GROMACS .gro file of C-alpha atoms in nm:
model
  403
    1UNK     CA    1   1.107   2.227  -1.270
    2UNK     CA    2   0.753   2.401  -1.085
    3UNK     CA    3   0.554   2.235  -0.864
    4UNK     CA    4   0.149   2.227  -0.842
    5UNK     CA    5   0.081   2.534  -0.815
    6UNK     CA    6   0.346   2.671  -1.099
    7UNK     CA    7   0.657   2.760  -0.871
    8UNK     CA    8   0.973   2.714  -1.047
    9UNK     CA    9   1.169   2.420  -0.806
   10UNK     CA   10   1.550   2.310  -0.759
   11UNK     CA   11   1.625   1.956  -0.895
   12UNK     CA   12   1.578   1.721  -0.655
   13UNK     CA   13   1.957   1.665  -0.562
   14UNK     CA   14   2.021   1.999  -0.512
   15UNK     CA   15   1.735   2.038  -0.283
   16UNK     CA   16   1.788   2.065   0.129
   17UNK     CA   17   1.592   2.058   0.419
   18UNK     CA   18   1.524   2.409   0.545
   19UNK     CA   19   1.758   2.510   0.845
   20UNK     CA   20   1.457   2.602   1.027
   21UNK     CA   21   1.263   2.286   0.899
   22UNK     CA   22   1.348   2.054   1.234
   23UNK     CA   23   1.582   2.099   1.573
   24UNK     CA   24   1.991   1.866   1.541
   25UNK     CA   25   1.883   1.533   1.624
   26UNK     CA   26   2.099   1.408   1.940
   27UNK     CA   27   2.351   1.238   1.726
   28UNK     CA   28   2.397   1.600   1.510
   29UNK     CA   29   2.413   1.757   1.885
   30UNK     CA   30   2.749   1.526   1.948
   31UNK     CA   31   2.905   1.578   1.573
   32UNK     CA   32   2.887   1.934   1.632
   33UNK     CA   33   2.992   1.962   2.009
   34UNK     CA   34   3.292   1.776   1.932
   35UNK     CA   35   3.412   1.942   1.597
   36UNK     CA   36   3.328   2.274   1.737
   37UNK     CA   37   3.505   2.167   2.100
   38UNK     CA   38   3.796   2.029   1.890
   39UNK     CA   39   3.816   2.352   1.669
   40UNK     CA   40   3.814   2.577   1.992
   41UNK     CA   41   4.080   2.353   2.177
   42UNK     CA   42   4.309   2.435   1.837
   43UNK     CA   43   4.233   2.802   1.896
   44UNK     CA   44   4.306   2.822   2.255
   45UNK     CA   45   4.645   2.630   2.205
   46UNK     CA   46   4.748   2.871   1.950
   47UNK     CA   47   4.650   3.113   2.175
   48UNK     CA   48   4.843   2.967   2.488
   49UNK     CA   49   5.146   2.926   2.267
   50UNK     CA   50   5.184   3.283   2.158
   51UNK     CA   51   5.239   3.526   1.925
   52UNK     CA   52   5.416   3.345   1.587
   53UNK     CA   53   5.732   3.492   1.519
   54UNK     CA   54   5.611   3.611   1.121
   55UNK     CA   55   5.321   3.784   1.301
   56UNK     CA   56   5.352   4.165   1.404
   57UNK     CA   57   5.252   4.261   1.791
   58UNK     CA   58   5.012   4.499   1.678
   59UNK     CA   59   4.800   4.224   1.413
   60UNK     CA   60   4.796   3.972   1.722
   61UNK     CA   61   4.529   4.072   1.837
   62UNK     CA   62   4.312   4.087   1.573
   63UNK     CA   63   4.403   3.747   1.434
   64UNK     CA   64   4.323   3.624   1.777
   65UNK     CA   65   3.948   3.806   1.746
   66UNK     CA   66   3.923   3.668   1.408
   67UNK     CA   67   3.999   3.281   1.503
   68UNK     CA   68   3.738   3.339   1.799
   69UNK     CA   69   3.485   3.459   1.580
   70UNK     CA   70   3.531   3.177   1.347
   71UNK     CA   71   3.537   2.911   1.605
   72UNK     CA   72   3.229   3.075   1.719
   73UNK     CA   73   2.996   3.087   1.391
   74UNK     CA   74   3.074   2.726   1.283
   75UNK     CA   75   2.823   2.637   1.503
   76UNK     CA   76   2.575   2.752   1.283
   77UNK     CA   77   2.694   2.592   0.991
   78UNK     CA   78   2.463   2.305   0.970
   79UNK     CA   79   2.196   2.555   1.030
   80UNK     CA   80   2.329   2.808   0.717
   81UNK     CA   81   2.638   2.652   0.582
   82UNK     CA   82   2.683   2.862   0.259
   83UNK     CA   83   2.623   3.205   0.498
   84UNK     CA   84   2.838   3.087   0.746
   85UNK     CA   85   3.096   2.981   0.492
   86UNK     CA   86   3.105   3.349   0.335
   87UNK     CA   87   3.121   3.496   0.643
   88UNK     CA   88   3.472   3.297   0.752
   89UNK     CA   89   3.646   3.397   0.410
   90UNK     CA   90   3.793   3.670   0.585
   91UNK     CA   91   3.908   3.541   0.922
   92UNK     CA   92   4.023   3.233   0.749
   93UNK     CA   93   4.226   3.428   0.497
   94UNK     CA   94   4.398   3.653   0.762
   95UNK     CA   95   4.412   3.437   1.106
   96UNK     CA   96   4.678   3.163   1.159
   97UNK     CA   97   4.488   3.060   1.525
   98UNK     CA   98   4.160   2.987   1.327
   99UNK     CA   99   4.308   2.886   0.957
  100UNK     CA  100   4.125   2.532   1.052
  101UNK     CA  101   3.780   2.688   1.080
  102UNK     CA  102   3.773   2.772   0.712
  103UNK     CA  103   3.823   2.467   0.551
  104UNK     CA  104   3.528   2.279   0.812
  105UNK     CA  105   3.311   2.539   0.696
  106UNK     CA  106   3.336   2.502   0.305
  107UNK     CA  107   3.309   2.155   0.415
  108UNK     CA  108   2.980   2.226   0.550
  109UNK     CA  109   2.867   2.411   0.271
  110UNK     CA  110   2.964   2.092   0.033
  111UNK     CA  111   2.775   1.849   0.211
  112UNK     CA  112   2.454   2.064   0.305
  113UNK     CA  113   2.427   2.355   0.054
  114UNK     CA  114   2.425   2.326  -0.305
  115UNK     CA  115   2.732   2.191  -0.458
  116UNK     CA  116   2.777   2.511  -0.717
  117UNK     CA  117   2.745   2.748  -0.414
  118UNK     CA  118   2.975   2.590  -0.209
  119UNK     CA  119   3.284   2.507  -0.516
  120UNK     CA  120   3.230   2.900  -0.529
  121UNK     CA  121   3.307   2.916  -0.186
  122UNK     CA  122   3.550   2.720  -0.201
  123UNK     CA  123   3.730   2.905  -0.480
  124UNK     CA  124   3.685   3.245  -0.279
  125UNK     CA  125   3.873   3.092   0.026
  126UNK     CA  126   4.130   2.990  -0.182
  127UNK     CA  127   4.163   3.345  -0.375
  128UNK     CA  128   4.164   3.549  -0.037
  129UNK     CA  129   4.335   3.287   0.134
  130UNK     CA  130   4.701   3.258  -0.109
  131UNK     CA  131   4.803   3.630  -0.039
  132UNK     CA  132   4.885   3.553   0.345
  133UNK     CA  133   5.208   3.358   0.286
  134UNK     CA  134   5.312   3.724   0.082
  135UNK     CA  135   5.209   3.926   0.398
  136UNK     CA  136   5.339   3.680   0.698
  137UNK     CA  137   5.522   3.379   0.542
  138UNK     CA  138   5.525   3.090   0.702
  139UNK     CA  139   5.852   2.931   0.852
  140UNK     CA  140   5.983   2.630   0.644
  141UNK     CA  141   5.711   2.662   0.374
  142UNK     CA  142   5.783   2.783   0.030
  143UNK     CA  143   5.535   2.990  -0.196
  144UNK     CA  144   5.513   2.707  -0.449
  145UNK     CA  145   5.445   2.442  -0.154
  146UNK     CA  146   5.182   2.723   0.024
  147UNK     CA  147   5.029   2.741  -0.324
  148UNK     CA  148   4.955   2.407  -0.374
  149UNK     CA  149   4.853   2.344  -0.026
  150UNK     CA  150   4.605   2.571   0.000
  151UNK     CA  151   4.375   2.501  -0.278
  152UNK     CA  152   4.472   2.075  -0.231
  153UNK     CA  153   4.323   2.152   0.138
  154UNK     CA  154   3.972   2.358   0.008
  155UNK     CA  155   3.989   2.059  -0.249
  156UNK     CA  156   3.939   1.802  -0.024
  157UNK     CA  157   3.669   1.949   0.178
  158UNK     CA  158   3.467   2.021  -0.093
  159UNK     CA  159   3.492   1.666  -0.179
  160UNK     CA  160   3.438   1.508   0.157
  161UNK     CA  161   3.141   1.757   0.164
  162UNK     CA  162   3.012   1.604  -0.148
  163UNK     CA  163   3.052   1.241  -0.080
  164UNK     CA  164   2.874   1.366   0.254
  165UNK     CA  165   2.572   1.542   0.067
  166UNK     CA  166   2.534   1.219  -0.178
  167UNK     CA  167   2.561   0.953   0.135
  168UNK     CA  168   2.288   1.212   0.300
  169UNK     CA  169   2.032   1.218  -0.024
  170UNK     CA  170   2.104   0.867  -0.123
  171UNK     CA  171   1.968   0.799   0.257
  172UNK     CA  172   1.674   1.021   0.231
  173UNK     CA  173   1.586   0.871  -0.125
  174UNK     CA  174   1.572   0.508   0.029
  175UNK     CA  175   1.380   0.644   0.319
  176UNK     CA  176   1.122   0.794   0.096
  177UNK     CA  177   1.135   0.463  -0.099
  178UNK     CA  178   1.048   0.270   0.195
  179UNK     CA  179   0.773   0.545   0.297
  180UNK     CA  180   0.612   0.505  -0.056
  181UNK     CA  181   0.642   0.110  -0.059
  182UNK     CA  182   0.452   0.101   0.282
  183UNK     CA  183   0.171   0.309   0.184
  184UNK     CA  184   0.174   0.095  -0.109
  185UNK     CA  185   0.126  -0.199   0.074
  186UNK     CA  186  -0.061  -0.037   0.304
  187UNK     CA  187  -0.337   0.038   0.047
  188UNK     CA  188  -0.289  -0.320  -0.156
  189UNK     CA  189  -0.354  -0.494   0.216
  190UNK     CA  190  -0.710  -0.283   0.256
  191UNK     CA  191  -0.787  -0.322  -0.092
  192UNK     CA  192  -0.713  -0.745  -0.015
  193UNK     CA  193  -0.903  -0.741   0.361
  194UNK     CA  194  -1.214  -0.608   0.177
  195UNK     CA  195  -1.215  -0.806  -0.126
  196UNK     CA  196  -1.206  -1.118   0.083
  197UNK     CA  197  -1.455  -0.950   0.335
  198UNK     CA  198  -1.613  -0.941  -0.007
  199UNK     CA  199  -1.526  -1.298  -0.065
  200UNK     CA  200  -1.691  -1.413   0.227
  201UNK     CA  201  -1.998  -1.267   0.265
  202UNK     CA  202  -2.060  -1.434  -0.095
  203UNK     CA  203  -1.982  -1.779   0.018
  204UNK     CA  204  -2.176  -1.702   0.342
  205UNK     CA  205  -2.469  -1.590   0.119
  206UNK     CA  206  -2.446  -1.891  -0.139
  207UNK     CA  207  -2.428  -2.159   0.117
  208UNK     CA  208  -2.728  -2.085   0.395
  209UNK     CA  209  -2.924  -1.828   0.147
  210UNK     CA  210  -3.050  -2.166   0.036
  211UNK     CA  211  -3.051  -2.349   0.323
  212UNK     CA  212  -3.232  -2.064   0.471
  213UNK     CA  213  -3.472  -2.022   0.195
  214UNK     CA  214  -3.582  -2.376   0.205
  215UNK     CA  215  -3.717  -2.370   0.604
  216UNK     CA  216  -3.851  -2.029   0.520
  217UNK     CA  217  -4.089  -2.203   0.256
  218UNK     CA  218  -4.158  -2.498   0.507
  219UNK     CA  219  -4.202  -2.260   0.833
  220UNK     CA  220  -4.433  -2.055   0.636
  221UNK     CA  221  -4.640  -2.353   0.511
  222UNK     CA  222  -4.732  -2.482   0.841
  223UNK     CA  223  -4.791  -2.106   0.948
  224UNK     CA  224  -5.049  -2.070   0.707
  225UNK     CA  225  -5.212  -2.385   0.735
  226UNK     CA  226  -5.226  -2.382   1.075
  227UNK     CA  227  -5.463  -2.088   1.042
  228UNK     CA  228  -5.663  -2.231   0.760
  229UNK     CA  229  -5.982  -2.464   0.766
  230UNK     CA  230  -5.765  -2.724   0.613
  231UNK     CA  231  -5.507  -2.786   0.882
  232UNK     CA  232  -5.208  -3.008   0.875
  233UNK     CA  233  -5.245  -3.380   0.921
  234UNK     CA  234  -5.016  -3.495   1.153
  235UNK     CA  235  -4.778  -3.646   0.894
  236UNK     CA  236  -4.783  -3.340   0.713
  237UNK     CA  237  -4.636  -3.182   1.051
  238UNK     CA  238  -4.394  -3.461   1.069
  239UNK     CA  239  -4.243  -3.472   0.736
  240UNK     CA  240  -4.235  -3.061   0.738
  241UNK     CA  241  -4.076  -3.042   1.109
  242UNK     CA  242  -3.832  -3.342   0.973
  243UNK     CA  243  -3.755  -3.131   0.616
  244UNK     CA  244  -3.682  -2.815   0.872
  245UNK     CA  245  -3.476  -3.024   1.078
  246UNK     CA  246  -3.225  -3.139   0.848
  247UNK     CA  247  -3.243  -2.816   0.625
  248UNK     CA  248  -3.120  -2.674   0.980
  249UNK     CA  249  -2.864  -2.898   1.019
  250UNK     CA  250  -2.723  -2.932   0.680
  251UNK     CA  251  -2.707  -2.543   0.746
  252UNK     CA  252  -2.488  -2.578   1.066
  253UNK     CA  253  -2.271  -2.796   0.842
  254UNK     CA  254  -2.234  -2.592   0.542
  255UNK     CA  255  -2.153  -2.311   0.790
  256UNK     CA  256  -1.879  -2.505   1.015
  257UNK     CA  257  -1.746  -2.595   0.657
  258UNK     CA  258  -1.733  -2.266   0.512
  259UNK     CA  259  -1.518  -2.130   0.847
  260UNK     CA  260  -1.315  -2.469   0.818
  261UNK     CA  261  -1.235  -2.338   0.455
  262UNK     CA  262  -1.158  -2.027   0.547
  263UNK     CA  263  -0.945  -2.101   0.831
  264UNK     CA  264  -0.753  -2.284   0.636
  265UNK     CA  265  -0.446  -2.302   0.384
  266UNK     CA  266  -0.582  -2.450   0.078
  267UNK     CA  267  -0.921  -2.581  -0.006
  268UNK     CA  268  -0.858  -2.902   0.029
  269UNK     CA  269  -0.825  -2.884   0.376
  270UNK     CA  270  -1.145  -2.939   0.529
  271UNK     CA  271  -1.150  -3.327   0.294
  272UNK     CA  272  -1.519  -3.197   0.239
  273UNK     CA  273  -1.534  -3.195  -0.142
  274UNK     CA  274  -1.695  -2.880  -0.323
  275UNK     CA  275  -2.011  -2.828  -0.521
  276UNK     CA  276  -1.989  -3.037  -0.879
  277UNK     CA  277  -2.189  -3.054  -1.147
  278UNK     CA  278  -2.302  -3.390  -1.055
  279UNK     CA  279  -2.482  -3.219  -0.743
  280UNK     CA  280  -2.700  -3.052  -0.932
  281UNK     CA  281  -2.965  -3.351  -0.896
  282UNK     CA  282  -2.998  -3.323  -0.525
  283UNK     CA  283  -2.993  -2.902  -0.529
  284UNK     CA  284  -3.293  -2.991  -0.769
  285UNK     CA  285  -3.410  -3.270  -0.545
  286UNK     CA  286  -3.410  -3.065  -0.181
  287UNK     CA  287  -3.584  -2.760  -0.409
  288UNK     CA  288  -3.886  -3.020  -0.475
  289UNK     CA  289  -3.905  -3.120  -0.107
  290UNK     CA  290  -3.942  -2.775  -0.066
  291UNK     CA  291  -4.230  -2.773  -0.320
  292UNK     CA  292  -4.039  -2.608  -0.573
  293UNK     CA  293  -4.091  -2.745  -0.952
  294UNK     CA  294  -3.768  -2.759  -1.077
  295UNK     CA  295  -3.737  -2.836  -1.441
  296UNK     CA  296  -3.371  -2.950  -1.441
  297UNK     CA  297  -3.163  -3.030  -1.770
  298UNK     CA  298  -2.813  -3.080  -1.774
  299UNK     CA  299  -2.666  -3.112  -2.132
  300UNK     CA  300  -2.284  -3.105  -2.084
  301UNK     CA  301  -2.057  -3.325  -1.947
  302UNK     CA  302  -1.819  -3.268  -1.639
  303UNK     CA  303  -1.490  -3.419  -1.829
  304UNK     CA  304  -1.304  -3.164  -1.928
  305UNK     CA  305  -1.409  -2.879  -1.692
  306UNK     CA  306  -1.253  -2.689  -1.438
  307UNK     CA  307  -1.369  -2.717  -1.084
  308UNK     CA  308  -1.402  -2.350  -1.035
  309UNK     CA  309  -1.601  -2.383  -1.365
  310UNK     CA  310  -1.808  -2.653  -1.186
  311UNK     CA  311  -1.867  -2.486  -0.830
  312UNK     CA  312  -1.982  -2.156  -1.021
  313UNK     CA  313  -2.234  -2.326  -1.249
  314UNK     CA  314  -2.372  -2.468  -0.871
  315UNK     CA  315  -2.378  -2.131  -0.736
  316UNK     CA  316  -2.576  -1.983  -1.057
  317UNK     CA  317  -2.802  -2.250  -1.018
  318UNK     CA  318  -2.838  -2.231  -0.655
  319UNK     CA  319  -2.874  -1.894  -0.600
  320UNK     CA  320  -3.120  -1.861  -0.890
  321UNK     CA  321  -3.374  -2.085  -0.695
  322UNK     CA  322  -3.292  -1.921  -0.418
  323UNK     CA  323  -3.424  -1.608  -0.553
  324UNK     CA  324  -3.733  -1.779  -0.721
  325UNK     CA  325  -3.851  -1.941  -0.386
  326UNK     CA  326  -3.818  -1.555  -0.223
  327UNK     CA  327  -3.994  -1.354  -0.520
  328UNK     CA  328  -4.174  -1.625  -0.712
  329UNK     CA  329  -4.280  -1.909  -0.447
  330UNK     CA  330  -4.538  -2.109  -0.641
  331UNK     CA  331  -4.360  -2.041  -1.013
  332UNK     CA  332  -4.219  -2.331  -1.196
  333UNK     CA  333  -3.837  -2.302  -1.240
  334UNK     CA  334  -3.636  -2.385  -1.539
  335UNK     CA  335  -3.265  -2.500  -1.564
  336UNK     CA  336  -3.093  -2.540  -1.836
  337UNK     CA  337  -2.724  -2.639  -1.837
  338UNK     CA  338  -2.578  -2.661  -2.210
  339UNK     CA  339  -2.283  -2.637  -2.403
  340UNK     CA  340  -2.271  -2.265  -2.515
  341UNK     CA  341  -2.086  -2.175  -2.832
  342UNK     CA  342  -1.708  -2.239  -2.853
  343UNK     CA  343  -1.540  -2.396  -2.586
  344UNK     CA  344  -1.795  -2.229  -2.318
  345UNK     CA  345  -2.062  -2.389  -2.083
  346UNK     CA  346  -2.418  -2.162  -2.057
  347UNK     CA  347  -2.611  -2.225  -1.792
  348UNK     CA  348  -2.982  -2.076  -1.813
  349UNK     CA  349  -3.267  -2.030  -1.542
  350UNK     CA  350  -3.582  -1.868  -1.595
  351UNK     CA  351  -3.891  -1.876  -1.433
  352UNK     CA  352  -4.257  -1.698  -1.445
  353UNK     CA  353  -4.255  -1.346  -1.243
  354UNK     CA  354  -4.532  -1.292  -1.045
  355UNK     CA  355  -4.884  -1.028  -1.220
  356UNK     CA  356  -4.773  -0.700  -1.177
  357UNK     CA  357  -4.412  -0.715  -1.102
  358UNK     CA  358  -4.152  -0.613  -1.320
  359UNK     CA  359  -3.814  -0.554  -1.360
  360UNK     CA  360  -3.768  -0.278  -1.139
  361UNK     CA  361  -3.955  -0.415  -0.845
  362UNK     CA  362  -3.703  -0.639  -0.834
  363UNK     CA  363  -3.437  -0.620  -0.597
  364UNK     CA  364  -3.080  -0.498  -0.727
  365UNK     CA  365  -2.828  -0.496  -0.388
  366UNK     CA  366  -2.696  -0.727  -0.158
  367UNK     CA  367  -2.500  -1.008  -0.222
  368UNK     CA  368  -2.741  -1.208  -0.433
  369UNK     CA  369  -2.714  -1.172  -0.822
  370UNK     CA  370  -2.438  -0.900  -0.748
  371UNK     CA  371  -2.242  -1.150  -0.567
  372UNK     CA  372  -2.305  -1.396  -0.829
  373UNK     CA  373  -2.182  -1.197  -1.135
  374UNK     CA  374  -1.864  -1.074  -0.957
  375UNK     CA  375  -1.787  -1.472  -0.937
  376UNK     CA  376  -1.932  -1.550  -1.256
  377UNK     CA  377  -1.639  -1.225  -1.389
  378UNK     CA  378  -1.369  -1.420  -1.183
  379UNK     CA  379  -1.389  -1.712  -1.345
  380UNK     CA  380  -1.410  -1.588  -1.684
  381UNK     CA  381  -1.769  -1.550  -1.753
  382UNK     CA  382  -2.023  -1.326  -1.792
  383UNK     CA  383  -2.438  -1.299  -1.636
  384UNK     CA  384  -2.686  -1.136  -1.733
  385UNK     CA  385  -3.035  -1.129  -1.569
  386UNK     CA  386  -3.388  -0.949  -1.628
  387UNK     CA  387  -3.742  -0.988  -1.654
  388UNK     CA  388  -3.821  -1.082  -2.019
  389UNK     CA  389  -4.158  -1.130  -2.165
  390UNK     CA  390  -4.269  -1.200  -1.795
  391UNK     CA  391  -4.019  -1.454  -1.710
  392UNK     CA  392  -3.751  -1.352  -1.493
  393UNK     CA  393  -3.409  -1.485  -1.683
  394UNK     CA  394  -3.030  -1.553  -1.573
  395UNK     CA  395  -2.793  -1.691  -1.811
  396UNK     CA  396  -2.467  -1.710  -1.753
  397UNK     CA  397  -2.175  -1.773  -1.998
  398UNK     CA  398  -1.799  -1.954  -1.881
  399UNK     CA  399  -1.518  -2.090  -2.032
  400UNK     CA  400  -1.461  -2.475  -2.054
  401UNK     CA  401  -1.116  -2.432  -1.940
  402UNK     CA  402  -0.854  -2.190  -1.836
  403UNK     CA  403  -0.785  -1.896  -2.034
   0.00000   0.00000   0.00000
């Protein structure tokens, strides 16, 4: 195995954490204190009881030294268990007062070196480790029971220092796991806050943009009447201020029922029905109080079609006046609502573009006809929109029913 930049790699369950790579955690500081306090207790007791009987006066000493040393070094096991391990085959082959301290440390090497590293240890121990019972036998103990013993004893460490190393990487995989799950989810839950930041600014934009649009045109009227030679009658005034006044507060409804909606759990919560076909009429009804000529033909029926089929073909239509009261205030509008081919429902609007503009004067951004395709996409469909022949065309394309 190599990694990025072409180094050859362990496998991934033989690979460790570098001894240097972080300081014992306080529960490693109490494991070792106590196996290492336990290990020297065994040592000084062997000491305090002295000198075996199968042990010469002058080799004492030096078995003594030996089971110090070892005691000593296993506290760097965790830190470098196969080094430490190598460097206790000799003490534990020849001292009686730290014979314990070999066995821990092939242990070690088992459950934090690599397992073919530390069954070679192992093997070594047991190699050096059989000739003692030839130079000081033990009392009681035969050569056939020492024999078996022995390698049983560097057995079971190695195992226990396996099970160890597998209980230790099974942990670290499932940590990892949970590492790469939460940045998972992490990134899915900013991907979902920003397409419904995305959602919303659409709905904000299809419900006032019209609203908005429609006491723009009346507001600008009087503006430039009031300026004019021929100035508003007083009616005029009246049925303008009265258009404003309820554009304003159909606004302040659409609003508090666009933040009921998206307060709440379902759509049905607000008990404010949605945008329908059947509301196309009065969209095309408040455009011509507006002084918009609106050329309205609806040429489908509303049996048989979803409701998100039904809000969209509102939103198409809406926001296309919309835009033709901003760029194209005096230009008759258009509408054309038809059964496309197949099972699909095409809903056209087109409408004269001012002299001298063209496509690219047009603008492109925002949440307008952007907004509108990425809705039109979600439920199915598809929009398309240019200037064409000097008529400024949308047409949009959706399925009957579900796919």
């Amino acid at each position: 195995m190599t990694d990025d930049a072409g180094r050859a790699t362990a496998p991934a369950g033989w690979r460790r954490v570098s001894p240097f790579a972080r300081p014992r955690t306080p529960g490693e500081w109490v494991s070792d204190g106590l196996v290492n306090g336990l290990l020297t207790l065994s040592w000084l007791a062997s000491v305090a009881g002295g000198r075996p009987d199968q042990i010469p006066a002058w080799f004492w000493p030096l078995d003594v030294a030996l089971g110090g040393f070892a005691c000593l070094a296993l506290w760097w096991a965790r830190r470098f268990p196969v080094t430490v391990a190598l460097l206790l085959v000799v003490p534990a082959a020849l001292s009686l007062s730290g014979g314990l301290a070999g066995p821990f440390a092939v242990y070690r090497a088992a459950q934090l070196g690599r397992p073919r590293a530390a069954v070679a240890v192992a093997v070594l121990h047991v190699a050096t480790g059989l000739p003692y019972h030839h130079l000081f036998p033990l009392p009681g103990m035969s050569w056939l029971v020492y024999a078996v013993v022995i390698p049983l004893l560097y057995a079971l460490a190695v195992t226990l220092g396996l099970l160890g190393r597998s209980r230790r990487l099974v942990i670290e995989g499932l940590r990892e796991a949970a590492a790469r799950d939460r940045e998972r989810y992490e990134a899915q839950l900013t991907a979902t806050r920003h397409e419904e930041r995305e959602r919303i600014a659409r709905e904000m934009h299809d419900v006032l943009a019209h609203r908005i649009s429609l006491l723009s045109v009346h507001a600008g009227a009087l503006e430039f009447r009031a300026g004019s030679p021929a100035a508003p009658s007083t009616a005029e005034v009246r049925d303008a201020a009265r258009v404003i006044r309820e554009n304003a507060h159909l606004a302040v409804e659409d609003l508090r029922e666009l933040l009921l909606l998206l307060r709440a759990e379902d759509d049905l919560a607000t008990g404010r029905p949605q945008p329908r076909l059947d509301d196309l009429g009065r969209l095309a009804a408040e455009a011509a109080e507006a002084g918009q000529q609106v050329d309205l033909v609806v040429d489908v029926s509303a049996a048989g079609l979803r409701e998100t089929t039904e809000r969209t073909v509102y939103r198409v239509v809406q926001e296309s006046l919309t835009n033709a009261r901003k760029h194209a205030p005096r230009a008759p509008v258009r509408v054309r609502v038809s059964g496309g081919e197949g099972a699909r429902v095409r809903v056209e609007v087109e409408n004269a573009v001012p002299v001298g503009v063209t496509d690219a004067d047009l603008p492109r951004g925002g949440n307008g006809l952007v907004g509108l395709a990425e809705r039109v996409r979600l439920d199915g469909g598809t929009l398309v929109h240019g200037v064409d022949g000097g008529r400024f065309r949308v047409r949009a394309d959706l399925p009957r029913a579900a796919r």
